[in-house]
Amino acid sequence: MESAQLTHAQTVCAQPMKVNALPPVDTLNINPKIIGTRSMSFRAKHLLGIEHLGPDEIVTLLDLADDYVRLNRQSVKHTDTLAGLTQVNMFFENSTRTQASFEIAGKRLGADVMNMAMQASSIKKGETLIDTAMTLNAMHPDLLVVRHPHSGAVNLLAEKVNCAVLNAGDGRHEHPTQALLDALTIRRAKGRLHRLNIAICGDIAHSRVARSNILLLGKMENRIRLIGPPTLMPSQIDQFGVEVFEDMREGLQDVDVVMMLRLQKERMDGGFIPSEREYYHRYGLDAEKLGFAKDDAIVMHPGPMNRGVEIDGTLADDINRSVIQEQVEMGVAVRMAAMDLLARNLRATPREVMV
Amino acid sequence: MTPQILTNLRLIDPEADTETEGWLRIEAGRIAEIGEGYRDGTDCGGKVLAPGIVDIGVKICEPGERHKESFRTAGAAAAAGGVTTMVTRPDTLPAIDSPETLEFVTRRAQEAAPVNVLTMAALTKGREGREMVEIGFLKDAGAVAFTDCDRVTTNTKVLSRCLTYARSLGALVMAHPQEPVMSSGAAVTSGKFASLRGLPAVSPMAERMGLERDMALVEMTGARYHADGLTAAGSLPVLERAKAAGLDVTAGVNIHHLTLNELDVGDYRTFFKIKPPLRSEDDRKAMVDAVATGLIDCISSFHTPQDEESKRLPFEEAASGAVALETLLPAAMRLYHSGALSLPQLFRALSLNPAKRLGLEAGRLAVGAPADLILFDPDAPFVLDRFALKSKSKNTPFDGQRMQGRVLATFVGGHCVYGAL
């Protein structure tokens, strides 16, 4: 039986596929001036989470991000959309990828970007989050990108400043730009973002990516399956309109999209799994387990990957199945779109300056 | 002091479980006469007169954190809230664990508070769960109960000795049952809401585990025990079994767990962060029912002042607790107006039972009892403004909420300490 599955998986992997085939229009250069000239529906002042976004807002953002993907593939990638605006990246938690993505996004849009490494600064001196926010607010930033190790910290900050706040991940709560970039990746690979069977696998409990994805994919009317050991499932997660599987092969049966999550060892305060090798055996994605998914199923991972823990290294690099590199590319475009839209709303409703 | 007759009253007698129209005469600080019908005196316009609230577990931040609350501000808040006896907690800085600190608190209370103040002392030195305090000296100095508050004594050997020693002196031991390892770091109750908000959570089962352990120790030692601040439906059968087995056990619930649930936290509102965390609606209803049947004996405010700084933090990092001396009665009126509890039932839990458990004469509407009384209008509507509170700290979850129930006058020992009479 096992050898039969392996053979099946091998044949699946061997099939040549083009998952990131782009519409032909992408080969044409896009004039930055026409980006975002279509009608827009996006009302939010901040991007704190997916929870309060409507499907129309999600579509607006993804459409605009598509334009930015084209721009980013040109030799001249610069626009003046955010010219004159100041973007501050406040990262209270280590991040290389997300911070770089936000920084590039801001710079391509012409904003003045500043990075603040918060672990090294006043937080260590006992200053509270609110004090830091108020200090920063007095410098009149326009866009504030915040990552914080505690759930809800970004919401709290947004109440106290008068610029647009983007949540770059708060605790185990939400990571909206990750869910949006995942959605854009899926939409481009699958040609749609509805009625897909999508499996989210692994450490759901500690994952803000999973929460934002469950909310977004649910709003866009997909079937969501969560796969993982029960110790890594949040309580009453079955009430979120998802199907929960403890057996990975059963859960992956005929799915269109496989989203892997990183095992967040740094957030674990006790034994959630017996060992990494047992975890890999039962929940690590390899060619054999992927064989249960649809033949054209794509493999996603928010990064950084623990190769050999939740995903087989070879599979992660398989350009026929893995869209992990596309996810990174979409990340910049989605963040450009998000900041563009928030800046428009910011300009449309100038707010009182709090001193 | 001159005799005073209050008339045209709705008299709430929690002992007899009755509500009658009548009058009441105060003489020499005590209730001298109670009668039905109308007689000449101070006309109270048909408002409600009930025994003053005996509130077990009030935190007054003296010594150590007077910027949060002092005896003066807490006393004023208690008088305005109809609390005629505050039973204070020992979880101050330093903890009240010696006759000397207890004496300081007693003196401060006499100087500054217009209501009765009784003090509890820590059960172990520094509330550290290692060595028992001088229970005998502290009891002589006036400590009415012994508790380490929200710190659970994990060393059951130490705890069993404390309970045994306390029993020999007839001292009451109070505890907040909780399995401390399981609940460490938790900010909310586990479930759908906690998962959505991504907050560290604990199952209410941790409370039941703590209560089961304590009941076993009480059975073993025969101590007098009060389980304070129960919150979970799962704890109630344990309590019921212990009472049926004849253990000397009583239990209390905080007003917040009777009137709010986990969803009130909403978008990380830290004023709703209390310890134990707010529970599900099913738990809340079960606790209200348990008060109605009498399984839960007491309702308290669990008044816990916190300054703005300790609340203006991310939810996980924010301090727990809420001020409640002034909101206890209007919040309790929600249970009356919703039809869940009658006024005599409410005052049985707010006044009579706590007084009985502590061996006080107060809490009754009977001839000869101390004239610790509140006159209030259960229907008067208002919108709560937290900055109008008399407490020094303003951390109330009821800010901006529509409430009913206004205290018109508070009497302590026959003296009017609040109101216009």
PDB file of C-alpha atoms in Angstrom, chain B residues 34-151:
ATOM      1  CA  ILE B  34     -39.827  47.773  63.042  1.00  0.00           C
ATOM      2  CA  GLY B  35     -43.460  48.056  62.091  1.00  0.00           C
ATOM      3  CA  GLU B  36     -45.837  47.680  59.187  1.00  0.00           C
ATOM      4  CA  GLY B  37     -47.878  50.481  57.681  1.00  0.00           C
ATOM      5  CA  TYR B  38     -47.230  54.196  57.994  1.00  0.00           C
ATOM      6  CA  ARG B  39     -46.245  56.288  60.970  1.00  0.00           C
ATOM      7  CA  ASP B  40     -44.928  59.814  61.391  1.00  0.00           C
ATOM      8  CA  GLY B  41     -41.248  60.228  60.757  1.00  0.00           C
ATOM      9  CA  THR B  42     -38.860  60.903  57.897  1.00  0.00           C
ATOM     10  CA  ASP B  43     -40.809  59.978  54.786  1.00  0.00           C
ATOM     11  CA  CYS B  44     -38.644  57.943  52.451  1.00  0.00           C
ATOM     12  CA  GLY B  45     -41.056  57.993  49.521  1.00  0.00           C
ATOM     13  CA  GLY B  46     -41.583  54.243  49.296  1.00  0.00           C
ATOM     14  CA  LYS B  47     -37.931  53.501  48.624  1.00  0.00           C
ATOM     15  CA  VAL B  48     -36.137  50.342  49.679  1.00  0.00           C
ATOM     16  CA  LEU B  49     -34.442  49.919  53.047  1.00  0.00           C
ATOM     17  CA  ALA B  50     -32.133  46.947  53.398  1.00  0.00           C
ATOM     18  CA  PRO B  51     -29.322  45.840  55.681  1.00  0.00           C
ATOM     19  CA  GLY B  52     -26.037  47.411  54.596  1.00  0.00           C
ATOM     20  CA  ILE B  53     -23.729  45.359  52.415  1.00  0.00           C
ATOM     21  CA  VAL B  54     -20.987  43.336  54.095  1.00  0.00           C
ATOM     22  CA  ASP B  55     -18.335  43.099  51.418  1.00  0.00           C
ATOM     23  CA  ILE B  56     -15.720  40.378  51.898  1.00  0.00           C
ATOM     24  CA  GLY B  57     -12.499  40.917  49.996  1.00  0.00           C
ATOM     25  CA  VAL B  58     -12.080  44.643  49.434  1.00  0.00           C
ATOM     26  CA  LYS B  59      -8.584  45.649  48.437  1.00  0.00           C
ATOM     27  CA  ILE B  60      -7.458  48.913  49.936  1.00  0.00           C
ATOM     28  CA  CYS B  61      -3.986  49.642  48.746  1.00  0.00           C
ATOM     29  CA  GLU B  62      -2.659  50.735  52.130  1.00  0.00           C
ATOM     30  CA  PRO B  63       0.108  50.091  52.918  1.00  0.00           C
ATOM     31  CA  GLY B  64       2.169  50.315  49.780  1.00  0.00           C
ATOM     32  CA  GLU B  65       0.071  51.627  46.918  1.00  0.00           C
ATOM     33  CA  ARG B  66      -1.836  54.587  48.247  1.00  0.00           C
ATOM     34  CA  HIS B  67      -1.848  56.173  44.801  1.00  0.00           C
ATOM     35  CA  LYS B  68      -4.353  53.505  43.816  1.00  0.00           C
ATOM     36  CA  GLU B  69      -6.688  53.643  46.823  1.00  0.00           C
ATOM     37  CA  SER B  70      -6.615  54.772  50.413  1.00  0.00           C
ATOM     38  CA  PHE B  71      -8.874  54.162  53.381  1.00  0.00           C
ATOM     39  CA  ARG B  72     -10.324  57.637  52.894  1.00  0.00           C
ATOM     40  CA  THR B  73     -11.244  57.145  49.222  1.00  0.00           C
ATOM     41  CA  ALA B  74     -12.334  53.531  49.646  1.00  0.00           C
ATOM     42  CA  GLY B  75     -14.402  54.556  52.682  1.00  0.00           C
ATOM     43  CA  ALA B  76     -16.138  57.275  50.704  1.00  0.00           C
ATOM     44  CA  ALA B  77     -16.743  54.850  47.853  1.00  0.00           C
ATOM     45  CA  ALA B  78     -18.145  52.238  50.223  1.00  0.00           C
ATOM     46  CA  ALA B  79     -20.503  54.752  51.837  1.00  0.00           C
ATOM     47  CA  ALA B  80     -21.693  55.884  48.407  1.00  0.00           C
ATOM     48  CA  GLY B  81     -22.143  52.288  47.307  1.00  0.00           C
ATOM     49  CA  GLY B  82     -24.115  51.109  50.317  1.00  0.00           C
ATOM     50  CA  VAL B  83     -21.300  48.986  51.718  1.00  0.00           C
ATOM     51  CA  THR B  84     -21.466  49.397  55.502  1.00  0.00           C
ATOM     52  CA  THR B  85     -18.773  46.855  56.329  1.00  0.00           C
ATOM     53  CA  MET B  86     -15.639  46.403  54.269  1.00  0.00           C
ATOM     54  CA  VAL B  87     -13.628  43.272  54.948  1.00  0.00           C
ATOM     55  CA  THR B  88     -10.206  44.135  53.594  1.00  0.00           C
ATOM     56  CA  ARG B  89      -7.729  41.906  51.838  1.00  0.00           C
ATOM     57  CA  PRO B  90      -4.154  41.381  53.029  1.00  0.00           C
ATOM     58  CA  ASP B  91      -2.557  41.416  49.563  1.00  0.00           C
ATOM     59  CA  THR B  92      -0.962  44.789  50.152  1.00  0.00           C
ATOM     60  CA  LEU B  93       2.710  45.770  49.942  1.00  0.00           C
ATOM     61  CA  PRO B  94       3.906  44.453  52.322  1.00  0.00           C
ATOM     62  CA  ALA B  95       1.284  41.792  52.999  1.00  0.00           C
ATOM     63  CA  ILE B  96      -0.654  42.035  56.235  1.00  0.00           C
ATOM     64  CA  ASP B  97       0.993  39.075  57.905  1.00  0.00           C
ATOM     65  CA  SER B  98       1.964  40.353  61.365  1.00  0.00           C
ATOM     66  CA  PRO B  99       0.069  41.955  64.250  1.00  0.00           C
ATOM     67  CA  GLU B 100       2.083  45.142  63.635  1.00  0.00           C
ATOM     68  CA  THR B 101       0.949  45.628  60.032  1.00  0.00           C
ATOM     69  CA  LEU B 102      -2.560  44.670  61.049  1.00  0.00           C
ATOM     70  CA  GLU B 103      -2.500  47.314  63.747  1.00  0.00           C
ATOM     71  CA  PHE B 104      -1.415  49.930  61.203  1.00  0.00           C
ATOM     72  CA  VAL B 105      -4.308  49.051  58.943  1.00  0.00           C
ATOM     73  CA  THR B 106      -6.814  49.028  61.793  1.00  0.00           C
ATOM     74  CA  ARG B 107      -5.655  52.477  62.910  1.00  0.00           C
ATOM     75  CA  ARG B 108      -5.792  53.908  59.384  1.00  0.00           C
ATOM     76  CA  ALA B 109      -9.279  52.486  58.947  1.00  0.00           C
ATOM     77  CA  GLN B 110     -10.518  54.111  62.161  1.00  0.00           C
ATOM     78  CA  GLU B 111      -9.025  57.467  61.190  1.00  0.00           C
ATOM     79  CA  ALA B 112     -10.189  57.631  57.620  1.00  0.00           C
ATOM     80  CA  ALA B 113     -13.138  55.400  56.798  1.00  0.00           C
ATOM     81  CA  PRO B 114     -16.748  56.329  57.624  1.00  0.00           C
ATOM     82  CA  VAL B 115     -17.910  52.697  57.400  1.00  0.00           C
ATOM     83  CA  ASN B 116     -16.999  49.617  59.410  1.00  0.00           C
ATOM     84  CA  VAL B 117     -13.716  48.073  58.410  1.00  0.00           C
ATOM     85  CA  LEU B 118     -12.713  44.554  59.320  1.00  0.00           C
ATOM     86  CA  THR B 119      -9.418  43.123  58.275  1.00  0.00           C
ATOM     87  CA  MET B 120      -8.258  39.801  57.000  1.00  0.00           C
ATOM     88  CA  ALA B 121      -4.681  38.655  57.416  1.00  0.00           C
ATOM     89  CA  ALA B 122      -2.446  36.557  55.215  1.00  0.00           C
ATOM     90  CA  LEU B 123      -2.404  32.824  55.861  1.00  0.00           C
ATOM     91  CA  THR B 124       1.328  32.477  55.253  1.00  0.00           C
ATOM     92  CA  LYS B 125       4.162  34.946  55.771  1.00  0.00           C
ATOM     93  CA  GLY B 126       4.515  37.270  52.804  1.00  0.00           C
ATOM     94  CA  ARG B 127       1.749  35.206  51.165  1.00  0.00           C
ATOM     95  CA  GLU B 128       4.548  32.959  50.008  1.00  0.00           C
ATOM     96  CA  GLY B 129       3.034  29.654  51.023  1.00  0.00           C
ATOM     97  CA  ARG B 130       5.945  28.542  53.165  1.00  0.00           C
ATOM     98  CA  GLU B 131       5.396  29.482  56.807  1.00  0.00           C
ATOM     99  CA  MET B 132       2.109  30.142  58.560  1.00  0.00           C
ATOM    100  CA  VAL B 133       1.506  33.545  60.103  1.00  0.00           C
ATOM    101  CA  GLU B 134       0.905  34.081  63.822  1.00  0.00           C
ATOM    102  CA  ILE B 135      -2.726  33.119  63.498  1.00  0.00           C
ATOM    103  CA  GLY B 136      -3.370  33.416  67.223  1.00  0.00           C
ATOM    104  CA  PHE B 137      -1.881  36.886  67.675  1.00  0.00           C
ATOM    105  CA  LEU B 138      -3.498  38.137  64.488  1.00  0.00           C
ATOM    106  CA  LYS B 139      -6.877  36.786  65.519  1.00  0.00           C
ATOM    107  CA  ASP B 140      -6.541  38.535  68.877  1.00  0.00           C
ATOM    108  CA  ALA B 141      -5.590  41.717  67.014  1.00  0.00           C
ATOM    109  CA  GLY B 142      -8.838  41.536  65.088  1.00  0.00           C
ATOM    110  CA  ALA B 143      -8.225  39.533  61.923  1.00  0.00           C
ATOM    111  CA  VAL B 144     -11.585  38.034  60.925  1.00  0.00           C
ATOM    112  CA  ALA B 145     -10.211  35.590  58.349  1.00  0.00           C
ATOM    113  CA  PHE B 146      -6.948  34.338  56.903  1.00  0.00           C
ATOM    114  CA  THR B 147      -6.195  34.228  53.222  1.00  0.00           C
ATOM    115  CA  ASP B 148      -3.339  34.434  50.736  1.00  0.00           C
ATOM    116  CA  CYS B 149      -5.851  35.883  48.244  1.00  0.00           C
ATOM    117  CA  ASP B 150      -5.205  34.940  44.647  1.00  0.00           C
ATOM    118  CA  ARG B 151      -1.950  33.184  45.458  1.00  0.00           C
TER     119      ARG B 151
END
